[in-house]
JSON list of C-alpha atoms in Angstrom, two decimals:
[
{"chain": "A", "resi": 259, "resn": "UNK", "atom": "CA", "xyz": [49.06, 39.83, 317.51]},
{"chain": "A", "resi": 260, "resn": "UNK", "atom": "CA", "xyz": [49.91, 37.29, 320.35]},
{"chain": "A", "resi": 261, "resn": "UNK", "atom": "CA", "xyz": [49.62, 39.75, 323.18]},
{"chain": "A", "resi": 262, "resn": "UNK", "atom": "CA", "xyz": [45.99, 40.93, 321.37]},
{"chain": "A", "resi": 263, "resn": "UNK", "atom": "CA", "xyz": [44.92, 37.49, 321.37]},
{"chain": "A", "resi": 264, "resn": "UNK", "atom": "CA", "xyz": [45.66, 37.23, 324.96]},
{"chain": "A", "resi": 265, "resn": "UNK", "atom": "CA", "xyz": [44.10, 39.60, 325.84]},
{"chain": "A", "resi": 266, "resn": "UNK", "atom": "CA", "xyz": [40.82, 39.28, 323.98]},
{"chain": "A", "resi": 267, "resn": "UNK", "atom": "CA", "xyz": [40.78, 35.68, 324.51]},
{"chain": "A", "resi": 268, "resn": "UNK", "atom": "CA", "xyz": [39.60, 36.69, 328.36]},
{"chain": "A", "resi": 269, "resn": "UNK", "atom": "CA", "xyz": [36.54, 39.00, 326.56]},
{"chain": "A", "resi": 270, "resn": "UNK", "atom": "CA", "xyz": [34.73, 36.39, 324.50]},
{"chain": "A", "resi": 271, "resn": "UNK", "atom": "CA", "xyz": [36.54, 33.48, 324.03]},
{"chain": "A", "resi": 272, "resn": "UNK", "atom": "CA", "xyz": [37.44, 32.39, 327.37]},
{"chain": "A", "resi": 273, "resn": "UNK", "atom": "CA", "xyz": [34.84, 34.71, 329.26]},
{"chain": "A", "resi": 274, "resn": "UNK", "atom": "CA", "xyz": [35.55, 33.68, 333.19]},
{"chain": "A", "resi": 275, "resn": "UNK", "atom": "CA", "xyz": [32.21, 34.06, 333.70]},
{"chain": "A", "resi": 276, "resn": "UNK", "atom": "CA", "xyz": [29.53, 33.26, 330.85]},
{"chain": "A", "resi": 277, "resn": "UNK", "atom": "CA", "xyz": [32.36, 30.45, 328.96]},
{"chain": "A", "resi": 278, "resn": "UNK", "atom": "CA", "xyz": [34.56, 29.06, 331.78]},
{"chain": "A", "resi": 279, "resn": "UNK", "atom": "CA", "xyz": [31.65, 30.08, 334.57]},
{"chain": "A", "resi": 280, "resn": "UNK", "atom": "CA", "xyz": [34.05, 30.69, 337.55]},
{"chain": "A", "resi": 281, "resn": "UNK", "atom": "CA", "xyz": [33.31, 33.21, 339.68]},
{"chain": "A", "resi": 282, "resn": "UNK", "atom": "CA", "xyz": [29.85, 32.44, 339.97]},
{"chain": "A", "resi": 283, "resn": "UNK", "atom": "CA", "xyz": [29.22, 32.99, 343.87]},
{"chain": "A", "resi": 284, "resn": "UNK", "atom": "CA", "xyz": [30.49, 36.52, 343.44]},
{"chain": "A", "resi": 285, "resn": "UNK", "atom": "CA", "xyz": [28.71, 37.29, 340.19]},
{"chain": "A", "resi": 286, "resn": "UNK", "atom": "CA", "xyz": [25.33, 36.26, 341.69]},
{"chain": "A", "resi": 287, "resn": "UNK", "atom": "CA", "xyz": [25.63, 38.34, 344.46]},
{"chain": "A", "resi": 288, "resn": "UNK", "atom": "CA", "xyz": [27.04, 41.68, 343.38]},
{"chain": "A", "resi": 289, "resn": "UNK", "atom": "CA", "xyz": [25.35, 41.77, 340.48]},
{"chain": "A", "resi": 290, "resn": "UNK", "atom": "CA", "xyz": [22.44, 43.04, 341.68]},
{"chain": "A", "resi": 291, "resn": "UNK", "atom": "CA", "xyz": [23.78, 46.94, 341.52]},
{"chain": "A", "resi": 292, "resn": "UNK", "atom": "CA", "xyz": [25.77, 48.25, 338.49]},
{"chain": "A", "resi": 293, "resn": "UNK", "atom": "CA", "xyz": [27.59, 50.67, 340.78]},
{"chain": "A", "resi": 294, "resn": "UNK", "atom": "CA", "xyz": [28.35, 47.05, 343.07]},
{"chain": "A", "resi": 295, "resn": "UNK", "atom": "CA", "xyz": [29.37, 45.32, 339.73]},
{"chain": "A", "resi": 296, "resn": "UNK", "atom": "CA", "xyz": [31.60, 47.79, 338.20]},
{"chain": "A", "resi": 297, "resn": "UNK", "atom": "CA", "xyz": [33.39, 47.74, 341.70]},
{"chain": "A", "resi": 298, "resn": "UNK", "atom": "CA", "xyz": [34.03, 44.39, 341.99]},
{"chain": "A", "resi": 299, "resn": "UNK", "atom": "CA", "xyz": [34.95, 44.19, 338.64]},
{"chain": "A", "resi": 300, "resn": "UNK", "atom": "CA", "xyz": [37.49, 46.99, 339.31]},
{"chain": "A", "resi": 301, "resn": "UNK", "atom": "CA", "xyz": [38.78, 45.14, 342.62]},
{"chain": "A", "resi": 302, "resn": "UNK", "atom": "CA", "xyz": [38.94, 41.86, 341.09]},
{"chain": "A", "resi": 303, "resn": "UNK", "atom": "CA", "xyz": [41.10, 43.21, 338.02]},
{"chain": "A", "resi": 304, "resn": "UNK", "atom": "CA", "xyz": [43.75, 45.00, 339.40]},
{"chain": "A", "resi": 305, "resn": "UNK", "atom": "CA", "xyz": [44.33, 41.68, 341.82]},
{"chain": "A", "resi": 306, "resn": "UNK", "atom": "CA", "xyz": [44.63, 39.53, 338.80]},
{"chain": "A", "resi": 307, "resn": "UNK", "atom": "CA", "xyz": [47.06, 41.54, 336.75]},
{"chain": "A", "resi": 308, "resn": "UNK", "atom": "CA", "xyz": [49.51, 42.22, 339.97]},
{"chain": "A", "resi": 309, "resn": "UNK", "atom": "CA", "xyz": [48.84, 38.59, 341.10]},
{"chain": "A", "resi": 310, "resn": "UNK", "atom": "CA", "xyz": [49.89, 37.79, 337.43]},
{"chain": "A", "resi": 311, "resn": "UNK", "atom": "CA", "xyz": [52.78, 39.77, 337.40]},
{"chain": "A", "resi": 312, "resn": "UNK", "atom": "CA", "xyz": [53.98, 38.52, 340.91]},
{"chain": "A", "resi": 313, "resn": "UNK", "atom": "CA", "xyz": [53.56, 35.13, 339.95]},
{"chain": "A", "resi": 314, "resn": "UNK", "atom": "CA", "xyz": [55.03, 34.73, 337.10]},
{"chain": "A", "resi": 315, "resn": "UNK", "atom": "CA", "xyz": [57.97, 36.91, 338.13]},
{"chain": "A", "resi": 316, "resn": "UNK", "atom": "CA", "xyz": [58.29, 33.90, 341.06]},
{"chain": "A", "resi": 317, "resn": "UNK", "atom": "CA", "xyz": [57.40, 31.04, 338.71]},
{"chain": "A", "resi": 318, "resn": "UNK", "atom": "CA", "xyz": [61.39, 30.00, 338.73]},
{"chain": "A", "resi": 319, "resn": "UNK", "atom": "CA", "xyz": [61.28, 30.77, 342.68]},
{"chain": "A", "resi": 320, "resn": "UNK", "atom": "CA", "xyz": [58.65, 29.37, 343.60]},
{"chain": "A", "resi": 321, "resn": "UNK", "atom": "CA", "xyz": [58.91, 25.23, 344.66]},
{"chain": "A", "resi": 322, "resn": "UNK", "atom": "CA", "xyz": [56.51, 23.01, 342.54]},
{"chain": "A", "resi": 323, "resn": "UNK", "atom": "CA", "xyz": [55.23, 21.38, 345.76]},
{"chain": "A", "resi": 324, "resn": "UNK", "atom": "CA", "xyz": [54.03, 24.43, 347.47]},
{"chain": "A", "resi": 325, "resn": "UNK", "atom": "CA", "xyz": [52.78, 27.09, 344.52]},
{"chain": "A", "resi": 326, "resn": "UNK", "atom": "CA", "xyz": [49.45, 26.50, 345.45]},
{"chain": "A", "resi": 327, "resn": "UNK", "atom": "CA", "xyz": [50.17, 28.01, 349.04]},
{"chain": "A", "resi": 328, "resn": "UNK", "atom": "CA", "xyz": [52.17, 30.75, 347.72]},
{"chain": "A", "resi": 329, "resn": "UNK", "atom": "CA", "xyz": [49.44, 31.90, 345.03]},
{"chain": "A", "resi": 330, "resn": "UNK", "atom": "CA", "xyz": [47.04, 32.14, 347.83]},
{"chain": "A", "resi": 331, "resn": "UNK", "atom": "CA", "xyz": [49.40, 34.31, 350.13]},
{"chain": "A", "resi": 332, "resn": "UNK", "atom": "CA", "xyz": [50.57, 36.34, 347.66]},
{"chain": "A", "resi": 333, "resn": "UNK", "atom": "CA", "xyz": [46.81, 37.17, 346.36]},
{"chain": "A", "resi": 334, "resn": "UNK", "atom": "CA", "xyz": [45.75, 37.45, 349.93]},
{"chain": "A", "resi": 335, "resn": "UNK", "atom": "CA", "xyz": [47.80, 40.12, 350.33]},
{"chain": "A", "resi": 336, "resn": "UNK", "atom": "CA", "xyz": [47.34, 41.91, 347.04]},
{"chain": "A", "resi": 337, "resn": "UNK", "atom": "CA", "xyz": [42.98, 41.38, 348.02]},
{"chain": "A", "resi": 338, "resn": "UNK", "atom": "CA", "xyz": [43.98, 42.81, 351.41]},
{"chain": "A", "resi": 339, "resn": "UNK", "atom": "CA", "xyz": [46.12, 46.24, 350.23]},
{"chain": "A", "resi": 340, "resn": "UNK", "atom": "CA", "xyz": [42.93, 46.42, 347.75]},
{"chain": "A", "resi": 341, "resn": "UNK", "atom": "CA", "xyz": [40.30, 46.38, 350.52]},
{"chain": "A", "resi": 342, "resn": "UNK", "atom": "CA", "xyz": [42.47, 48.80, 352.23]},
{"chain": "A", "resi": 343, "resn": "UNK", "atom": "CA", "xyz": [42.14, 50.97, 349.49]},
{"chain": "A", "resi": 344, "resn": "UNK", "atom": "CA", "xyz": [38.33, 50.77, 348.84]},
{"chain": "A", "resi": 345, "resn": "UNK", "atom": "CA", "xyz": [37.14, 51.05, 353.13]},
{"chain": "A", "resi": 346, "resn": "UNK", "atom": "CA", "xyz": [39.74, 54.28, 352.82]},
{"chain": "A", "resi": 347, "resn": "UNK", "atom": "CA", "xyz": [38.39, 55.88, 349.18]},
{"chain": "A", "resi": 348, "resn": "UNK", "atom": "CA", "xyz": [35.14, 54.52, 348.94]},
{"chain": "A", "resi": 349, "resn": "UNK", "atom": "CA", "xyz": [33.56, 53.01, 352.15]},
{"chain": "A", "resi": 350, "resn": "UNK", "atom": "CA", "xyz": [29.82, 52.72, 350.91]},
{"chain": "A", "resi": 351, "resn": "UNK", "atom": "CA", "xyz": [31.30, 50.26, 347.74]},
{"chain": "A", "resi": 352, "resn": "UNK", "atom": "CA", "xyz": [33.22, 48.45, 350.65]},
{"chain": "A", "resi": 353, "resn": "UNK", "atom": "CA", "xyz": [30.14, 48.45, 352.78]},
{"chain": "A", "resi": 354, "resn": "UNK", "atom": "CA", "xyz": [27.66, 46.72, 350.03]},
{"chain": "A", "resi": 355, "resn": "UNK", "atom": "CA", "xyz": [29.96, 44.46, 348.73]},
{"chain": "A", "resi": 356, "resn": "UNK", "atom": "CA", "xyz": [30.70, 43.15, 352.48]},
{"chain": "A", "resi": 357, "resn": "UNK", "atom": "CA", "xyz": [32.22, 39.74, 352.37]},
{"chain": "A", "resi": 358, "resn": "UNK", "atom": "CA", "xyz": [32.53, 39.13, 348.99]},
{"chain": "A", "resi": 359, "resn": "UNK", "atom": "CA", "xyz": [35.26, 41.72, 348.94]},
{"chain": "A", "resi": 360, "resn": "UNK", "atom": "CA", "xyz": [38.22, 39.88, 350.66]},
{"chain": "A", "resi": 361, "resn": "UNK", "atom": "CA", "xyz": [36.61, 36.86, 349.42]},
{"chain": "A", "resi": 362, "resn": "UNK", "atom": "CA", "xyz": [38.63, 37.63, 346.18]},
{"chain": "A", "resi": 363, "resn": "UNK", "atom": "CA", "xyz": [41.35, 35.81, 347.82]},
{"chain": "A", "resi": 364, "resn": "UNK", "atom": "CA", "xyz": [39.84, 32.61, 346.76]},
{"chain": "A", "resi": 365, "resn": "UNK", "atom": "CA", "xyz": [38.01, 33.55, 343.83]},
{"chain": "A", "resi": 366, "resn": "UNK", "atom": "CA", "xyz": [38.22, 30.52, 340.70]},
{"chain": "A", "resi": 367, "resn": "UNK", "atom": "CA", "xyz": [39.53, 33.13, 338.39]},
{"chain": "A", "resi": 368, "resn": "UNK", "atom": "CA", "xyz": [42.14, 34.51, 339.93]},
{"chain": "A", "resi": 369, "resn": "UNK", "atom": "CA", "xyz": [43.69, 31.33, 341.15]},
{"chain": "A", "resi": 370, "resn": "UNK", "atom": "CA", "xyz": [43.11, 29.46, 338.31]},
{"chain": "A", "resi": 371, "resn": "UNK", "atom": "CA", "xyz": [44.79, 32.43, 335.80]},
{"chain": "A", "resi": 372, "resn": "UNK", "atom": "CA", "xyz": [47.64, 31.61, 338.38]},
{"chain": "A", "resi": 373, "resn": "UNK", "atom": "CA", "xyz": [48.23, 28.57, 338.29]},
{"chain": "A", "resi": 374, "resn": "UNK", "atom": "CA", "xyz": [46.98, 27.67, 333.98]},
{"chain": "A", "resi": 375, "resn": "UNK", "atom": "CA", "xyz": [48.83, 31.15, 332.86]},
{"chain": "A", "resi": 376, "resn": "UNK", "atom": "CA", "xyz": [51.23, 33.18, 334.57]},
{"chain": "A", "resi": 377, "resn": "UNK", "atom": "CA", "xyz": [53.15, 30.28, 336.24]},
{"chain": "A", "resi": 378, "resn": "UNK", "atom": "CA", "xyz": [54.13, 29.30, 332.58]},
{"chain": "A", "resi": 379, "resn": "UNK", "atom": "CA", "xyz": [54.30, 32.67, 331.06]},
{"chain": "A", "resi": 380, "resn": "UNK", "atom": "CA", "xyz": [56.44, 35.56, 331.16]},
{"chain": "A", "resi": 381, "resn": "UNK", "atom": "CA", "xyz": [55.55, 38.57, 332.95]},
{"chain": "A", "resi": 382, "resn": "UNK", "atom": "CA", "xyz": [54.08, 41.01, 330.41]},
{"chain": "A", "resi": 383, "resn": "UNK", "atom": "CA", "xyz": [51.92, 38.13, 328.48]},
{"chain": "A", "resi": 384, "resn": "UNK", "atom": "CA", "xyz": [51.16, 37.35, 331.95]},
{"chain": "A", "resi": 385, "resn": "UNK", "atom": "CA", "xyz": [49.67, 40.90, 332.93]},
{"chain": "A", "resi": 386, "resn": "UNK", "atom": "CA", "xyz": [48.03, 41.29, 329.62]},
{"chain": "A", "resi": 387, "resn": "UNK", "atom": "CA", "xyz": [46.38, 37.79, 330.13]},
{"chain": "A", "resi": 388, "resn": "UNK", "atom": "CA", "xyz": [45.02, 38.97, 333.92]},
{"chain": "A", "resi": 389, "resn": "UNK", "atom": "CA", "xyz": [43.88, 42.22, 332.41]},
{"chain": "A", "resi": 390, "resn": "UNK", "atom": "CA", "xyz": [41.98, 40.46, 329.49]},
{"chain": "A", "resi": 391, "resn": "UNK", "atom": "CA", "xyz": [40.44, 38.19, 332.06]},
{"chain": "A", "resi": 392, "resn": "UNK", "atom": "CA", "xyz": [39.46, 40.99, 334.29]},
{"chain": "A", "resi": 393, "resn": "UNK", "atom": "CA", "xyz": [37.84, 42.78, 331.87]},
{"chain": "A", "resi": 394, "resn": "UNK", "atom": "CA", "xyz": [35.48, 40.19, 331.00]},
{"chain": "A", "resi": 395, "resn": "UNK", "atom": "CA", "xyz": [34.77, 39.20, 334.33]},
{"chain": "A", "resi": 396, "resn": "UNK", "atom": "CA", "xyz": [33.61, 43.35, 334.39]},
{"chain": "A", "resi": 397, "resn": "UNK", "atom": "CA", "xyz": [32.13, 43.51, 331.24]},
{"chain": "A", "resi": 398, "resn": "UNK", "atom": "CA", "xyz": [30.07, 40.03, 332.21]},
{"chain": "A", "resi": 399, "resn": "UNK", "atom": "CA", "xyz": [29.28, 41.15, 335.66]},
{"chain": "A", "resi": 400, "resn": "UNK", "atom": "CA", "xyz": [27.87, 44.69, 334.21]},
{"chain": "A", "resi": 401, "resn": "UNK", "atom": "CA", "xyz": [25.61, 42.92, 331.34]},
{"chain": "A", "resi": 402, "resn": "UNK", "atom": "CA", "xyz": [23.77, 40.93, 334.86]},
{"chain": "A", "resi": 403, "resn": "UNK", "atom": "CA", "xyz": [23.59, 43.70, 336.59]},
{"chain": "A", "resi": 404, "resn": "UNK", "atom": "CA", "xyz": [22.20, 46.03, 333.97]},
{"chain": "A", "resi": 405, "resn": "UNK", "atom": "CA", "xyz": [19.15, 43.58, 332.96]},
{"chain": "A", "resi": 406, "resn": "UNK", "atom": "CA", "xyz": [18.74, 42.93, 337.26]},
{"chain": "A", "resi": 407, "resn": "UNK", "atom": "CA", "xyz": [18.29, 46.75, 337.94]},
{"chain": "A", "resi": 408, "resn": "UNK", "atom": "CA", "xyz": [16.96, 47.77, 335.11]},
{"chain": "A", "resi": 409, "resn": "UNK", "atom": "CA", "xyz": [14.14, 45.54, 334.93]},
{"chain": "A", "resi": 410, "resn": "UNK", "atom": "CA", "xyz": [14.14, 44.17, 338.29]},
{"chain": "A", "resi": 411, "resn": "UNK", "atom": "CA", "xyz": [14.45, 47.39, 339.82]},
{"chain": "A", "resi": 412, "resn": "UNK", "atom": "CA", "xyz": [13.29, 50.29, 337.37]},
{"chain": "A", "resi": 413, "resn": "UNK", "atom": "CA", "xyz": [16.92, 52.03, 338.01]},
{"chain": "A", "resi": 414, "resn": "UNK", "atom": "CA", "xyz": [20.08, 52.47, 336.27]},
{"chain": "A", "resi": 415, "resn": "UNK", "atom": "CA", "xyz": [23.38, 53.16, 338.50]},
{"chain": "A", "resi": 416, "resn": "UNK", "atom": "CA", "xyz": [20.68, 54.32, 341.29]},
{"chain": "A", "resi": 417, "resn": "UNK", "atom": "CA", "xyz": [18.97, 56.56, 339.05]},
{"chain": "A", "resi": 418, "resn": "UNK", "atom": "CA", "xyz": [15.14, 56.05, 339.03]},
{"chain": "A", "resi": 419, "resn": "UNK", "atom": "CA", "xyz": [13.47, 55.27, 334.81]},
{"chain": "A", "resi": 420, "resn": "UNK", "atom": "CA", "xyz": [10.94, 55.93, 333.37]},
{"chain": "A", "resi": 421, "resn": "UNK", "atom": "CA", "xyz": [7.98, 53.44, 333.85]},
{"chain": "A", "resi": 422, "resn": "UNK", "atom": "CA", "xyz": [9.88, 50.90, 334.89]},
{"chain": "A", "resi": 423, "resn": "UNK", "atom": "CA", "xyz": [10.26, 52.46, 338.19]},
{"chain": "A", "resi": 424, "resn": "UNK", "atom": "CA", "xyz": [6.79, 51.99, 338.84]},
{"chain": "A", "resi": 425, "resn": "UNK", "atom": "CA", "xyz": [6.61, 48.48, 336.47]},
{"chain": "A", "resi": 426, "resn": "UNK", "atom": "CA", "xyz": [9.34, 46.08, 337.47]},
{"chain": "A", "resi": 427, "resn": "UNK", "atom": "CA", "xyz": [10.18, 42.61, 338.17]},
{"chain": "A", "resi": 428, "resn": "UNK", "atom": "CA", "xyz": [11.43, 42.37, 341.78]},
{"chain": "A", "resi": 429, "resn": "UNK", "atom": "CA", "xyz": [12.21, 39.20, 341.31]},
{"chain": "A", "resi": 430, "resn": "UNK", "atom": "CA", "xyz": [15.36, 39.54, 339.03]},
{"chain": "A", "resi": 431, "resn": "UNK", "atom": "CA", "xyz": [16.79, 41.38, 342.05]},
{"chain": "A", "resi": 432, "resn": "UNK", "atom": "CA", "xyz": [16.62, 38.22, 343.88]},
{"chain": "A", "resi": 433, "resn": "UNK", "atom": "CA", "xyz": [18.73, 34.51, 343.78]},
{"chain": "A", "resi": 434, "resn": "UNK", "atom": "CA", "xyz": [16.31, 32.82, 341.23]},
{"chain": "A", "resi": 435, "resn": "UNK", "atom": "CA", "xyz": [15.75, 35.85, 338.91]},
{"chain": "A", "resi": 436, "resn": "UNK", "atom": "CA", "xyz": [19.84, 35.64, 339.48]},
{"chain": "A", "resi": 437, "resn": "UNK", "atom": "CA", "xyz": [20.07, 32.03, 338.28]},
{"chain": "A", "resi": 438, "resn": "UNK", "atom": "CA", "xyz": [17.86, 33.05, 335.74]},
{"chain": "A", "resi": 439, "resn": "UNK", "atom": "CA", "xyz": [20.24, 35.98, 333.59]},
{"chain": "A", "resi": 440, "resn": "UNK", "atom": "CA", "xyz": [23.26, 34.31, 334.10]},
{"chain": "A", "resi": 441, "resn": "UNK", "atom": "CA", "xyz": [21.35, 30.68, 332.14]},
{"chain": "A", "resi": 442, "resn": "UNK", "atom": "CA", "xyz": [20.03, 32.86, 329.83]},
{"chain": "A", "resi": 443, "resn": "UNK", "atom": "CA", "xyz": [23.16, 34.84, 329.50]},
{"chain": "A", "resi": 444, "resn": "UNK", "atom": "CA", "xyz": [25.48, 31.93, 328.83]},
{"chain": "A", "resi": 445, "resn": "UNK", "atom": "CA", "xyz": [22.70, 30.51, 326.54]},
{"chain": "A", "resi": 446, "resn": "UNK", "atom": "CA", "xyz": [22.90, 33.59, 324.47]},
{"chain": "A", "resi": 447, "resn": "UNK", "atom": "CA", "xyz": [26.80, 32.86, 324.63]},
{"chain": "A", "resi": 448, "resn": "UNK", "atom": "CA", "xyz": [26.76, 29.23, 323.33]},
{"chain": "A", "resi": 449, "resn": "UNK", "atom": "CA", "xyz": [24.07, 30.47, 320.70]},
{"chain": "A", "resi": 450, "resn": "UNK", "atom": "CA", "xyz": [26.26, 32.89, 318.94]},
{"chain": "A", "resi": 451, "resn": "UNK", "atom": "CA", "xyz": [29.71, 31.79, 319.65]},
{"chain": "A", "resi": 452, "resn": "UNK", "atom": "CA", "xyz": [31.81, 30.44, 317.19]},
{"chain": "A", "resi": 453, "resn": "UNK", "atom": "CA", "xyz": [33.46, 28.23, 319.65]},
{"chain": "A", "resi": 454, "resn": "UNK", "atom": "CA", "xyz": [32.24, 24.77, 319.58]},
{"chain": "A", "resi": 455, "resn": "UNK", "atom": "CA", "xyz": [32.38, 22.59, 322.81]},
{"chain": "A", "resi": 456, "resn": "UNK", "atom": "CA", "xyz": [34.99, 19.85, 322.53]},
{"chain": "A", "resi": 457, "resn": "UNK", "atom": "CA", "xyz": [35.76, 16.61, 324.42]},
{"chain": "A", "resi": 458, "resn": "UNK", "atom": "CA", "xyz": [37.44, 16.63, 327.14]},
{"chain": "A", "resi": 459, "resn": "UNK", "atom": "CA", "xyz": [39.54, 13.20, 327.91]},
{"chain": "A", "resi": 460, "resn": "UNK", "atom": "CA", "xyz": [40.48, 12.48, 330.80]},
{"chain": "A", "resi": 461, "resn": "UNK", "atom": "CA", "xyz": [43.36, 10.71, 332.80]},
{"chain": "A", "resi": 462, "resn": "UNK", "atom": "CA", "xyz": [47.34, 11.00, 333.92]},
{"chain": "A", "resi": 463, "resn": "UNK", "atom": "CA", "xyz": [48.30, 12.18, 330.81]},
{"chain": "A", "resi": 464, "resn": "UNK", "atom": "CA", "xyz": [46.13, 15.51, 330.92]},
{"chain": "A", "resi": 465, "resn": "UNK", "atom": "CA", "xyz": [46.22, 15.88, 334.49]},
{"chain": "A", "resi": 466, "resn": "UNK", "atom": "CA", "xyz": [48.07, 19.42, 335.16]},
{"chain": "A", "resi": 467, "resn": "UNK", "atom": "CA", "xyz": [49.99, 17.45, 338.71]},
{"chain": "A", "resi": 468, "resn": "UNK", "atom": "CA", "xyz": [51.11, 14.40, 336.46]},
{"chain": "A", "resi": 469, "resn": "UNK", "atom": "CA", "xyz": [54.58, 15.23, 336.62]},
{"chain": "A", "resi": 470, "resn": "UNK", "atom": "CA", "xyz": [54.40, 16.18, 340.56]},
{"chain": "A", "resi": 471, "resn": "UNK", "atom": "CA", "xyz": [52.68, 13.24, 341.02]},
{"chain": "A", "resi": 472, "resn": "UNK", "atom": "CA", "xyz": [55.16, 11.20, 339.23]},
{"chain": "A", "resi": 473, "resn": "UNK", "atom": "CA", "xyz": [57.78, 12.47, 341.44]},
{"chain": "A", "resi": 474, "resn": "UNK", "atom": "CA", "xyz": [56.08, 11.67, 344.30]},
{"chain": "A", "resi": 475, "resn": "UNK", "atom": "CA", "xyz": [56.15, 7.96, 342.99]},
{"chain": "A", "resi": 476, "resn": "UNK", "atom": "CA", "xyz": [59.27, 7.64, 342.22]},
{"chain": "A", "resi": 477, "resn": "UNK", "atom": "CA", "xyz": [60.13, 9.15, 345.75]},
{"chain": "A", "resi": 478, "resn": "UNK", "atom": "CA", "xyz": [57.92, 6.48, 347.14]},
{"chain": "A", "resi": 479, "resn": "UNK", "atom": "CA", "xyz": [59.16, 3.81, 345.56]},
{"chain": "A", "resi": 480, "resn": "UNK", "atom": "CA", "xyz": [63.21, 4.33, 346.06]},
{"chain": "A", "resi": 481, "resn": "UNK", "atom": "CA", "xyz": [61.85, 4.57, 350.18]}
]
């Protein structure tokens, strides 16, 4: 039931993109083209469950003071194997989404699922938390891009529709018709979720480097 909730958490409840809204700058622009959504969905998913699994198979390795630097290398290298992959099997995907590909390397999601998750979690809840999380980073990513080309472009996956073809709203295919699903997407979110909004309080106490921090002070003061 634990490892369920983990990973459905990442669907609905903790939706990267329409609850948590990382991931934005990527979502925006590739989600213009199913076909370019599903395949940065794809990319970004397999680089947060091996990114997971890495990570938290380091997390006792790994020196408190410099995990942040070794996240990033370690997903830099994961996002570079991956690009590898996709300019060798599929080099038109690689070729529309251009720079947002090894942009993954600093994408909210991926280093934030490091850093809140699989740093403090064993390895399988770890890759069942990255998949969950991927998932609905794809499954938010193809809801935009369905509503952009369908009614922005009168085509689904490329494939020309019925009157719409000939009736559509070029500007969903653009930045403000963009802005304009994704509001209207996490609207439709905060409408039916169950999940109410709660208060966030702030301070040393809920700060994630308060113990790091603390060290640092101590350090300070004994020099």
């Amino acid at each position: 039931m634990k490892a369920l909730n983990n990973f459905t958490k990442g669907i609905i409840k903790e939706n990267p993109v329409l609850v948590l809204v990382l991931g934005t700058c990527p979502t925006l622009a590739t989600s213009t083209s199913i076909i370019n959504a599903l395949g940065m969905g794809a990319a970004a998913t397999i680089v947060l469950i091996f990114s997971n699994i890495v990570i938290s198979a380091l997390r006792k390795v790994i020196p408190d003071k410099v995990r942040i630097p070794c996240y990033i290398v370690l997903i830099a290298g994961l996002v570079t194997m991956v690009q590898m992959l996709v300019k060798a099997f599929a080099p038109a995907l690689d070729e529309a989404l251009g720079i947002y590909l090894p942009l993954i390397v600093v994408n909210c999601i991926i280093l934030g699922r490091a850093e809140m998750f699989a740093s403090k979690n064993k390895v399988l809840a770890s890759a069942i938390d990255g998949f969950g999380m991927g998932v609905g980073f794809t499954l938010a990513l193809f809801l935009m891009a369905s509503i952009r080309e369908i009614f922005g472009n009168g085509t689904f996956a490329g494939y020309p529709l019925p009157i719409l073809s000939n009736h559509h709203i070029s500007i969903l295919t653009m930045a403000p018709g963009g802005f304009l699903v994704f509001g209207l997407l996490i609207a439709a979110v905060n409408k039916f979720s169950k999940n109410k909004p709660h208060k966030k309080e702030f301070g040393c106490d809920n700060c994630p480097q308060a113990e790091a921090c603390g060290k640092l002070k101590e350090e300070a003061a004994k020099k």
